[in-house]
Coordinates of N, CA and C in Angstrom, one line a residue:
M101 N 10.4 -3.3 -13.3 CA 8.8 -3.3 -13.1 C 8.4 -2.0 -12.1
S102 N 7.4 -1.6 -12.6 CA 6.9 -0.7 -11.2 C 6.9 -0.8 -10.1
V103 N 6.2 0.0 -9.0 CA 5.8 -0.2 -7.5 C 4.8 0.6 -7.1
L104 N 4.7 -1.0 -6.9 CA 2.5 0.3 -6.4 C 2.5 0.4 -4.7
V105 N 1.9 1.7 -4.4 CA 1.9 2.0 -3.1 C 0.2 1.7 -3.1
L106 N -0.2 1.7 -1.8 CA -1.2 1.4 -1.2 C -1.8 2.7 -0.5
A107 N -2.8 3.2 -1.1 CA -3.0 5.2 -0.3 C -3.8 4.4 1.2
E108 N -3.4 5.2 2.3 CA -4.0 5.6 3.2 C -4.8 6.2 3.2
H109 N -6.4 6.5 3.1 CA -7.1 7.2 3.2 C -8.5 7.5 4.0
D110 N -9.3 8.3 3.9 CA -10.5 7.8 4.2 C -12.1 8.4 3.6
N111 N -11.7 8.2 2.7 CA -12.8 7.8 0.8 C -13.0 9.8 0.8
R112 N -12.0 10.8 1.6 CA -12.4 11.8 1.3 C -11.0 12.4 1.1
A113 N -9.8 12.3 2.0 CA -8.7 13.1 1.9 C -7.5 11.7 2.3
L114 N -6.5 12.0 1.2 CA -5.2 11.3 1.2 C -4.6 11.0 2.4
K115 N -4.3 10.3 2.9 CA -3.3 10.5 4.6 C -1.7 10.5 4.3
P116 N -1.2 11.1 5.4 CA 0.1 11.6 5.1 C 1.0 11.0 4.8
A117 N 0.9 9.3 6.0 CA 1.6 8.4 6.0 C 1.5 7.4 4.3
T118 N 1.2 8.4 3.5 CA 1.2 7.4 2.4 C 2.1 8.2 1.5
L119 N 2.3 9.9 2.0 CA 3.7 10.4 1.3 C 5.0 10.1 1.8
N120 N 5.3 9.4 2.9 CA 6.3 8.4 3.0 C 6.8 7.1 2.0
A121 N 5.6 6.1 1.8 CA 5.4 5.6 1.2 C 5.9 5.6 0.3
V122 N 5.7 6.8 -0.9 CA 5.9 7.2 -2.1 C 7.8 7.2 -2.0
T123 N 8.1 8.3 -1.0 CA 9.8 8.3 -0.4 C 10.1 7.2 -1.2
A124 N 10.0 6.0 -0.4 CA 10.2 4.3 -0.3 C 9.5 4.5 -1.8
A125 N 8.8 4.1 -2.1 CA 9.4 3.4 -3.5 C 9.4 4.6 -4.5
S126 N 9.8 5.7 -4.2 CA 10.9 6.2 -5.0 C 12.4 5.6 -5.5
E127 N 12.5 5.5 -4.0 CA 13.6 5.0 -3.8 C 14.3 3.7 -3.8
I128 N 13.3 2.6 -4.2 CA 13.6 1.4 -4.9 C 13.3 1.4 -6.7
V129 N 12.5 2.2 -6.9 CA 12.5 2.7 -8.6 C 14.2 3.5 -8.6
A130 N 14.6 4.3 -7.9 CA 16.1 4.6 -8.2 C 17.0 3.3 -8.2
K131 N 16.6 2.5 -7.6 CA 17.5 1.4 -7.3 C 17.3 0.7 -8.4
L132 N 15.8 0.5 -9.2 CA 15.7 -0.9 -10.0 C 16.4 0.0 -11.3
S133 N 16.4 1.2 -11.6 CA 16.8 2.1 -12.7 C 18.3 1.3 -13.5
G134 N 18.8 0.7 -12.7 CA 20.1 0.0 -12.6 C 19.6 -1.2 -13.9
A135 N 19.0 -1.7 -13.3 CA 17.9 -2.6 -14.0 C 17.0 -2.8 -15.1
A136 N 16.0 -2.4 -14.9 CA 14.7 -2.2 -15.6 C 13.8 -1.2 -15.2
G137 N 14.4 -0.7 -14.3 CA 13.9 0.5 -14.7 C 12.3 0.8 -13.8
G138 N 11.3 2.0 -13.6 CA 10.2 1.6 -13.7 C 9.3 2.7 -12.5
D139 N 7.9 2.8 -12.5 CA 7.7 4.2 -12.2 C 6.7 3.5 -10.8
V140 N 6.2 4.5 -10.3 CA 5.9 4.4 -8.7 C 3.7 4.5 -9.2
H141 N 3.2 3.9 -8.6 CA 2.0 4.3 -9.0 C 1.1 3.8 -7.7
I142 N 0.4 4.6 -7.2 CA -0.9 4.2 -6.3 C -2.1 4.0 -6.0
L143 N -2.6 2.7 -5.7 CA -3.4 2.6 -5.7 C -4.3 2.9 -4.9
V144 N -5.7 4.1 -4.9 CA -6.8 3.6 -4.0 C -7.5 2.9 -4.5
A145 N -8.7 2.6 -2.8 CA -9.5 1.6 -3.6 C -10.7 2.1 -1.9
G146 N -11.7 2.7 -2.3 CA -12.3 3.4 -1.4 C -14.1 3.4 -2.2
K147 N -14.9 3.7 -1.5 CA -16.7 4.0 -1.9 C -16.3 5.5 -2.2
E148 N -16.7 6.3 -3.2 CA -17.1 7.6 -3.8 C -15.5 8.7 -3.4
C149 N -14.7 7.9 -3.6 CA -12.9 8.3 -3.5 C -11.9 8.9 -4.5
R150 N -12.9 9.5 -5.5 CA -12.3 10.0 -6.6 C -12.0 11.0 -6.2
P151 N -12.6 11.9 -5.0 CA -11.5 13.0 -4.6 C -9.7 13.1 -4.4
V152 N -10.2 11.6 -3.3 CA -8.1 11.0 -2.6 C -7.9 10.8 -4.2
A153 N -8.0 9.9 -5.1 CA -7.7 9.6 -6.3 C -6.9 10.7 -7.2
E154 N -8.0 11.9 -7.1 CA -7.5 13.4 -7.8 C -5.9 13.5 -6.8
A155 N -6.1 13.6 -5.5 CA -5.6 14.2 -4.8 C -4.1 13.3 -5.0
A156 N -4.2 12.3 -5.0 CA -3.2 10.9 -5.6 C -2.2 11.5 -6.6
T157 N -3.0 12.0 -8.0 CA -2.2 12.4 -8.7 C -1.7 13.8 -8.7
Q158 N -1.6 14.2 -8.3 CA -0.7 15.7 -7.4 C 0.5 15.2 -6.9
V159 N 0.4 14.1 -6.4 CA 2.1 13.9 -4.9 C 2.7 13.7 -6.9
A160 N 4.2 14.4 -6.2 CA 5.1 14.1 -6.5 C 5.7 12.7 -6.9
G161 N 6.4 12.6 -8.2 CA 7.2 11.2 -8.4 C 5.7 10.1 -8.6
V162 N 4.8 10.4 -8.9 CA 3.5 9.5 -8.9 C 3.1 9.1 -10.5
A163 N 3.7 8.0 -11.2 CA 3.5 7.7 -12.5 C 1.8 7.8 -12.8
K164 N 1.0 7.0 -12.3 CA -0.3 6.8 -12.4 C -1.2 6.4 -11.0
V165 N -2.1 6.5 -11.2 CA -2.7 6.3 -10.3 C -4.5 5.3 -10.0
L166 N -4.5 4.0 -9.7 CA -5.4 3.6 -10.3 C -6.5 3.4 -9.6
L167 N -7.9 3.6 -9.4 CA -8.8 4.1 -9.1 C -10.3 3.2 -8.5
A168 N -10.1 1.9 -7.5 CA -11.0 1.2 -7.2 C -12.2 1.6 -6.6
D169 N -13.0 1.7 -7.3 CA -14.3 2.3 -6.4 C -15.3 1.5 -6.4
D170 N -15.7 0.9 -5.3 CA -17.0 -0.2 -5.2 C -17.3 -0.1 -3.0
A171 N -18.4 -0.2 -3.0 CA -18.9 -0.3 -1.4 C -18.1 -1.2 -1.0
A172 N -17.3 -2.8 -1.3 CA -16.9 -3.1 -0.7 C -15.1 -2.7 0.1
Y173 N -14.9 -1.7 -0.4 CA -13.9 -1.2 0.2 C -14.3 0.3 0.8
E174 N -15.1 0.8 1.1 CA -15.6 1.8 1.5 C -15.2 1.6 2.9
H175 N -14.7 0.7 3.8 CA -14.2 0.8 5.3 C -12.9 0.3 5.6
G176 N -12.4 -0.2 4.1 CA -11.1 -0.3 4.1 C -10.4 -2.0 4.6
I177 N -11.7 -2.5 5.0 CA -11.5 -4.1 5.4 C -10.8 -5.0 4.6
A178 N -9.2 -5.6 6.0 CA -8.6 -6.1 4.5 C -9.3 -7.1 3.8
E179 N -9.6 -8.4 4.4 CA -9.9 -9.5 3.7 C -10.9 -8.4 2.2
N180 N -11.0 -7.9 2.5 CA -11.8 -7.5 0.9 C -10.6 -7.3 0.4
L181 N -9.9 -6.3 0.7 CA -9.0 -5.5 -0.2 C -7.9 -6.6 -0.7
A182 N -7.4 -7.3 0.0 CA -6.6 -8.4 0.2 C -6.7 -9.0 -1.8
P183 N -7.7 -9.6 -2.0 CA -8.0 -9.7 -3.3 C -7.4 -9.1 -4.1
L184 N -8.1 -8.1 -4.2 CA -7.5 -6.7 -5.2 C -6.5 -7.0 -5.2
V185 N -5.6 -6.9 -4.7 CA -4.1 -6.0 -4.2 C -3.6 -7.7 -5.1
V186 N -3.8 -8.4 -4.3 CA -3.6 -9.8 -5.0 C -3.1 -10.4 -6.4
K187 N -4.7 -9.2 -7.3 CA -4.5 -9.8 -8.6 C -4.2 -8.2 -8.9
L188 N -3.8 -7.5 -8.6 CA -3.0 -6.3 -9.5 C -1.3 -6.5 -9.4
A189 N -1.2 -7.1 -8.3 CA 0.2 -7.6 -7.4 C 1.2 -7.9 -8.8
A190 N 0.5 -8.6 -9.6 CA 0.9 -9.6 -10.6 C 1.8 -8.6 -11.7
N191 N 1.4 -7.6 -11.7 CA 1.9 -6.4 -12.5 C 3.2 -5.4 -12.1
Y192 N 3.8 -6.2 -10.9 CA 4.6 -4.9 -10.3 C 5.9 -6.3 -9.4
S193 N 6.7 -5.3 -9.2 CA 7.9 -6.1 -8.8 C 8.0 -6.0 -6.8
H194 N 7.6 -4.3 -6.4 CA 7.2 -4.6 -5.0 C 6.1 -3.8 -4.9
V195 N 5.2 -3.9 -3.5 CA 4.0 -3.3 -3.1 C 4.6 -3.2 -1.7
L196 N 3.9 -1.6 -1.8 CA 4.3 -0.6 -0.4 C 2.6 -0.9 0.1
A197 N 3.1 -0.2 1.1 CA 1.9 0.0 2.3 C 2.5 1.1 3.7
P198 N 2.2 1.6 4.0 CA 2.2 2.4 5.4 C 2.4 1.6 6.5
A199 N 3.5 1.6 7.3 CA 3.3 0.7 8.1 C 2.2 1.5 9.5
T200 N 1.0 1.3 9.3 CA 0.1 1.9 10.3 C -1.2 0.7 10.5
T201 N -2.0 0.5 11.4 CA -2.8 -0.6 11.4 C -3.4 -1.1 10.9
S202 N -3.7 -0.3 9.6 CA -5.0 -0.8 8.4 C -3.4 -1.3 7.7
G203 N -2.5 -1.0 7.1 CA -1.0 -1.5 6.1 C -1.0 -2.9 6.9
K204 N -0.6 -3.2 8.3 CA 0.1 -3.9 9.1 C -1.5 -5.1 8.8
N205 N -2.6 -4.6 9.2 CA -3.8 -5.9 8.8 C -3.5 -6.2 7.5
L206 N -3.6 -5.3 6.2 CA -3.6 -5.9 5.0 C -2.1 -6.6 4.3
M207 N -1.4 -6.1 5.0 CA 0.0 -6.9 3.8 C 0.5 -8.2 4.1
P208 N -0.5 -8.4 5.6 CA 0.2 -10.2 5.6 C -0.7 -10.9 5.4
R209 N -1.9 -10.1 4.8 CA -3.0 -11.2 3.7 C -2.5 -11.5 2.2
V210 N -1.9 -10.4 1.9 CA -1.5 -9.9 0.7 C -0.6 -10.5 0.3
A211 N 0.8 -11.3 1.2 CA 2.2 -11.8 1.5 C 1.3 -13.2 1.7
A212 N 0.7 -13.9 2.4 CA 0.2 -14.8 2.5 C -1.0 -15.6 1.6
L213 N -1.5 -14.9 0.7 CA -1.9 -15.5 -0.6 C -1.0 -15.3 -1.7
L214 N 0.0 -14.6 -1.6 CA 1.4 -14.7 -2.7 C 1.8 -15.5 -2.7
D215 N 2.1 -16.5 -1.6 CA 3.1 -17.3 -0.5 C 4.2 -16.3 -0.5
V216 N 4.5 -15.2 0.0 CA 5.8 -15.2 -0.2 C 6.1 -14.2 1.3
M217 N 7.3 -13.8 1.7 CA 7.4 -13.3 3.0 C 7.2 -11.5 2.9
Q218 N 7.0 -11.4 4.1 CA 6.0 -9.9 4.2 C 7.9 -9.0 5.1
I219 N 8.5 -7.8 4.4 CA 8.8 -7.2 4.8 C 8.3 -6.4 5.4
S220 N 8.9 -6.7 6.1 CA 8.4 -5.4 7.8 C 8.7 -4.2 8.2
D221 N 8.2 -2.6 8.2 CA 8.4 -1.9 8.6 C 10.0 -1.2 8.2
I222 N 10.0 -1.2 7.2 CA 11.3 -0.8 6.8 C 11.7 0.6 7.0
S223 N 12.9 0.8 7.0 CA 13.5 1.9 7.1 C 14.4 2.9 6.7
A224 N 14.7 1.6 5.8 CA 15.9 2.3 4.5 C 15.6 1.4 3.5
V225 N 16.0 1.8 1.9 CA 16.2 0.9 1.2 C 17.5 0.5 0.5
E226 N 18.5 -0.2 0.7 CA 19.9 -0.7 0.3 C 20.0 -1.1 -1.1
G227 N 19.2 -2.1 -1.5 CA 18.8 -1.7 -3.5 C 17.5 -3.0 -3.3
P228 N 17.6 -3.0 -4.9 CA 15.6 -3.2 -5.1 C 15.6 -4.5 -4.2
D229 N 16.7 -5.5 -3.7 CA 15.8 -6.5 -3.1 C 16.4 -6.5 -1.0
T230 N 17.2 -5.1 -1.5 CA 18.0 -5.8 -0.1 C 17.1 -4.3 0.9
F231 N 16.9 -4.2 2.3 CA 16.5 -3.5 3.1 C 16.6 -3.5 4.7
V232 N 16.2 -2.0 4.9 CA 17.0 -2.3 7.1 C 15.6 -1.7 7.3
R233 N 15.6 -2.9 8.4 CA 14.3 -3.0 9.2 C 14.8 -3.3 10.7
P234 N 14.1 -2.3 11.9 CA 14.7 -2.4 13.0 C 14.2 -3.8 13.9
I235 N 14.7 -4.3 14.7 CA 14.6 -5.4 15.4 C 15.0 -5.3 16.5
Y236 N 14.0 -6.6 17.3 CA 14.0 -6.6 19.1 C 13.5 -4.9 19.7
A237 N 12.5 -4.8 19.5 CA 11.6 -3.6 19.8 C 12.1 -2.5 19.2
G238 N 13.2 -2.2 18.4 CA 14.0 -1.0 17.6 C 14.9 -0.8 18.2
N239 N 15.6 -1.8 18.9 CA 17.1 -1.8 19.9 C 18.1 -1.9 18.4
A240 N 17.6 -2.8 17.5 CA 18.7 -3.1 16.5 C 17.9 -3.3 15.4
L241 N 19.2 -2.7 14.2 CA 18.7 -2.5 12.5 C 19.3 -4.0 12.2
A242 N 18.1 -4.6 11.8 CA 18.8 -5.4 11.4 C 18.6 -5.0 9.0
T243 N 19.4 -6.1 8.5 CA 19.1 -5.5 6.7 C 18.9 -7.2 6.6
V244 N 18.0 -6.8 6.0 CA 17.2 -8.5 5.3 C 17.7 -8.0 3.6
Q245 N 17.5 -9.1 3.3 CA 17.2 -9.7 1.4 C 16.0 -10.4 1.1
S246 N 15.2 -10.3 -0.1 CA 14.0 -10.9 -0.7 C 15.0 -11.2 -1.8
K247 N 14.7 -12.8 -2.0 CA 14.6 -13.5 -3.0 C 13.2 -13.4 -4.0
D248 N 12.3 -13.2 -3.4 CA 10.5 -12.9 -4.1 C 10.4 -12.6 -4.8
K249 N 10.0 -12.9 -6.3 CA 9.5 -12.0 -7.2 C 9.2 -10.7 -7.0
I250 N 8.2 -10.9 -6.2 CA 7.3 -9.8 -5.7 C 7.1 -9.8 -4.2
K251 N 8.1 -8.2 -3.8 CA 7.8 -7.5 -2.0 C 7.2 -7.2 -2.1
I252 N 6.5 -7.2 -0.4 CA 5.7 -6.8 0.1 C 6.0 -6.5 1.0
I253 N 5.9 -5.1 1.3 CA 6.8 -4.3 2.1 C 5.7 -3.3 2.9
T254 N 6.2 -3.4 4.3 CA 4.9 -2.1 5.2 C 6.9 -1.1 5.5
V255 N 6.0 0.2 5.3 CA 7.0 1.4 5.1 C 6.6 2.0 6.3
R256 N 8.0 2.2 7.2 CA 7.9 3.5 8.2 C 7.6 5.1 8.3
G257 N 6.9 5.3 8.5 CA 6.8 6.7 7.6 C 7.7 7.3 8.7
T258 N 7.9 6.9 9.6 CA 9.6 8.2 9.9 C 10.9 7.9 9.9
A259 N 10.8 7.3 9.2 CA 12.5 6.6 8.5 C 12.1 7.9 7.2
F260 N 10.8 8.2 6.5 CA 11.1 8.6 5.1 C 10.7 9.8 5.2
A261 N 11.4 10.6 4.5 CA 10.8 12.2 4.3 C 9.0 11.9 3.7
P262 N 8.6 12.4 3.7 CA 7.0 12.9 2.6 C 7.5 13.0 0.9
A263 N 6.3 12.8 0.8 CA 7.1 12.9 -0.9 C 6.4 14.6 -0.7
A264 N 6.6 15.4 -2.1 CA 5.3 16.4 -2.4 C 3.9 16.2 -2.1
A265 N 3.3 16.5 -2.1 CA 1.8 16.3 -2.2 C 1.6 17.4 -3.0
T266 N 2.2 18.1 -4.1 CA 1.7 18.5 -5.5 C 3.0 18.7 -6.3
G267 N 2.9 18.8 -7.8 CA 4.1 19.2 -8.1 C 4.0 17.9 -9.4
G268 N 2.7 17.0 -8.8 CA 2.6 15.7 -10.1 C 1.3 16.0 -10.8
N269 N 1.2 15.2 -11.7 CA 0.4 15.3 -12.8 C 0.2 14.1 -12.9
A270 N -0.7 12.6 -12.9 CA -0.5 11.3 -12.7 C -1.6 11.2 -13.5
A271 N -2.1 10.1 -14.4 CA -3.1 9.6 -14.8 C -3.9 9.2 -13.9
I272 N -5.6 9.2 -14.0 CA -6.1 7.9 -13.4 C -6.5 7.1 -14.4
A273 N -6.1 5.9 -13.8 CA -6.7 4.9 -14.5 C -8.0 3.9 -13.3
T274 N -8.7 3.9 -14.0 CA -10.5 3.3 -13.2 C -9.9 1.6 -13.9
I275 N -10.3 0.7 -12.3 CA -10.1 -0.7 -11.9 C -11.5 -0.5 -12.6
T276 N -11.8 -2.2 -13.3 CA -13.3 -2.2 -13.4 C -13.1 -3.9 -12.8
L277 N -14.1 -3.5 -11.7 CA -14.1 -4.9 -10.9 C -14.8 -5.9 -11.4
E278 N -14.6 -7.2 -11.5 CA -15.6 -8.0 -11.5 C -16.5 -8.1 -10.0
S279 N -17.6 -8.7 -10.1 CA -18.8 -8.8 -9.5 C -17.9 -9.8 -7.9
F280 N -18.2 -9.9 -7.0 CA -17.9 -10.3 -6.3 C -18.8 -10.5 -5.2
M281 N -18.7 -11.2 -4.1 CA -19.1 -10.9 -2.5 C -18.0 -11.2 -1.3
P282 N -18.3 -9.9 -1.2 CA -17.1 -9.1 0.1 C -17.5 -10.8 0.9
A283 N -15.5 -10.7 1.7 CA -15.6 -11.5 2.7 C -15.9 -10.7 3.6
R284 N -16.1 -10.1 4.1 CA -16.3 -9.1 5.7 C -17.2 -7.8 5.3
C285 N -18.3 -8.0 6.4 CA -19.1 -6.7 5.7 C -19.1 -5.8 6.8
W286 N -19.1 -4.2 7.1 CA -19.1 -3.7 8.3 C -20.3 -3.2 8.4
I287 N -20.8 -3.5 9.8 CA -21.9 -3.3 10.3 C -22.2 -1.8 10.8
A288 N -21.6 -1.7 11.8 CA -21.4 -0.3 12.3 C -20.5 -0.1 13.4
P289 N -19.8 1.4 13.5 CA -18.9 1.5 14.2 C -20.3 1.6 15.7
E290 N -18.8 1.4 17.1 CA -19.2 1.3 18.2 C -18.7 1.9 19.5
M291 N -19.1 2.3 20.6 CA -18.2 3.1 21.0 C -18.3 2.5 22.8
P292 N -16.9 2.4 23.3 CA -17.6 2.1 24.5 C -18.1 2.2 25.2
T293 N -18.9 2.6 26.6 CA -19.6 3.4 27.5 C -18.6 2.9 28.9
A294 N -18.4 3.8 29.3 CA -18.4 3.9 30.7 C -19.2 3.5 31.8
M295 N -19.2 2.7 32.5 CA -20.1 2.3 33.5 C -19.7 2.6 35.0

């Protein structure tokens, strides 16, 4: 099966952490090649985020970019994104996100909805179901194995070299969205002021 990477972006540009997650996904696909093989796909979910999807098509090693363009995804609210990722996850053996604030907010929700464990902050791929991750505040490394059908993973960006941002030519597939009421909505950003 294929591997899905969730793009981190600001609706204008692809964030560099996504490229590190693509490298991890490529390593997983290489380990799967002995079994069924697969491809790396990227999900770009946002509002008016086609430029991000176009940039993602250029990432080396990516076969397809899924574009979900809707106001509900504009600010990357995890409660709104999780149902979309869960719906798409059935077509993938692994779903990866960078281990950033956004990825660490979204992926536990996805894992809970799928009733699988999350594998957090991987720093190496030993096999399609075996990963190395830090424990004890990074003072030790553990090798973990998951027998879950779908593996939900966050990727430590510093552990994987970034994939080349150019050289690919993936196709964009637009996801047709069912109308839904977002679980949360963005009101406005507020910055605290000093007293």
